[in-house]
Amino acid sequence: MLLVLAAGWAGWLAVQTGPRYDGQTLSRQLALATGPDARQRAQARMVLNQVGPEAVPQLIRAVEAREPRWRTVWQALRSRLLRQPLPPGRFRDINTLAAELLARLGPAASNAVPALLRWGLRNDREPYSETARYLAAIGPAAAPHLLAALQQPDVRVRRLALMTLRDPRFSPAAETLNPALLELLGGPDPEACRGAILALASLNPDRPEMAERFAALLPGSDSLTAVYLLNGLRHLGPVARPVAARIEPWLHAADPQLRLAAAGALWAARPPALEILPVLIQILRDTLPGDAATTGAASPGLQWNALQILYGMGPAAAPAVPELLALLERAPTHRPSRTPHAAALALSRIGPAAVDGVVKLLEHSSAEVRMNAAAALGNPGAAAAPAVPRLIAMLASEDPEEQMAAANALGRLGAVAADALPALQRLGAVETTQDVLVGHARSAARSAMAQIHRAMQTAATGPDPPR
């Protein structure tokens, strides 16, 4: 029993030594910063924000400190007897705070990487991505430890290291890391292979030889690995242009996920890549809310990714306008005036070619469709004039969300929306109420008036000379 007690407290007692901060040991400040007293927590965190590299050894011990086994057993027994929820472990908040502080120290905390990896594996509160974020903050100084982690037999350690190495901050260490990552490409662990693809693409953004390596692996890969390879080629962008011809056949794959990945890779390699439009349009056509299981053709996630590419294509995506407009009608979203559907955002980038269809949707029977249509009006200039009367009508709606969507659209249209100024002025003069949305609509109206006045002034006098 004595051995158990000694082992349980050894790590925490070790933190009691070392530098003092505001008269207290680091361990005491960590305890106060995670304690029940709000004032003490705030004061301790202010103190801890000032710690420097001298605190790294103590912070490493704090990251690795664990609740003594006897205390864990006792708390579980007490909770069961008293029929109360199990209280949170004392050290878990301290572990997390110590990890945050180490990340803040950046390269000076490179020696903490093994401890952070171990903490990430045992921490069931935070996802691996959070631990990877802390590790990435240390930057290239962490590369030797992450390189060692890639050689570990524990697949979880490799997975966490690979997730961390996706961060472009490790690019300066690419020469050191590439050999081990390339070795994983041909290894027996498919998950490690896929993680290595993402890491290599992030670490080597300007290397055509990496695009060649990915393209060479495509023919013999399983479907999921091929998706990762194509996504890696997309990340490499224009340097993948020499291998574009080897990407093209994947536009005709049976799996819609593969077709979409190939479309993204081609668009990044040689924009505008108009040959990908039929693939993207078909994915939008095949994907209806909630019906992916019945069609077997595509999923809403694929639809969203296709819309991202169409948004990036801008005016070149004009052939997709009919399907984008249809999508606005059949896939309304919650609170669209603040988070418009991705189809509306894609339409807003296309410009004048989308205006006629969008204007028709401004008279749709569904308020959500009307609001999404308003969001789809980017800044197409005089071509948007037919939308102004319908947006003015939306300003008279009893729904503040619809008023806000219309006002925001009118502000984006600028001088062509001058006829809306009286209606915007009335909305902007609405008395304050306890309804937050009413206040937002009023603010949107005032902002739109300012935008329109600025645009009218610019049209009359010309743009301001550069300073």
Short mmCIF file of C-alpha atoms in Angstrom, two decimals, residues 62 111 162 200 220 356 372 396 403 443:
data_model
loop_
_atom_site.label_atom_id
_atom_site.label_comp_id
_atom_site.label_asym_id
_atom_site.label_seq_id
_atom_site.Cartn_x
_atom_site.Cartn_y
_atom_site.Cartn_z
CA ALA A 62 2.39 18.43 -14.31
CA ASN A 111 11.59 18.39 -24.65
CA LEU A 162 0.95 12.04 -38.37
CA LEU A 200 3.72 14.90 -47.11
CA GLY A 220 -2.67 0.18 -57.32
CA ASP A 356 -32.05 36.09 -63.31
CA ASN A 372 -30.88 32.16 -49.29
CA ALA A 396 -41.36 45.00 -45.05
CA GLN A 403 -35.34 41.90 -43.15
CA SER A 443 -28.12 47.45 -37.62
#
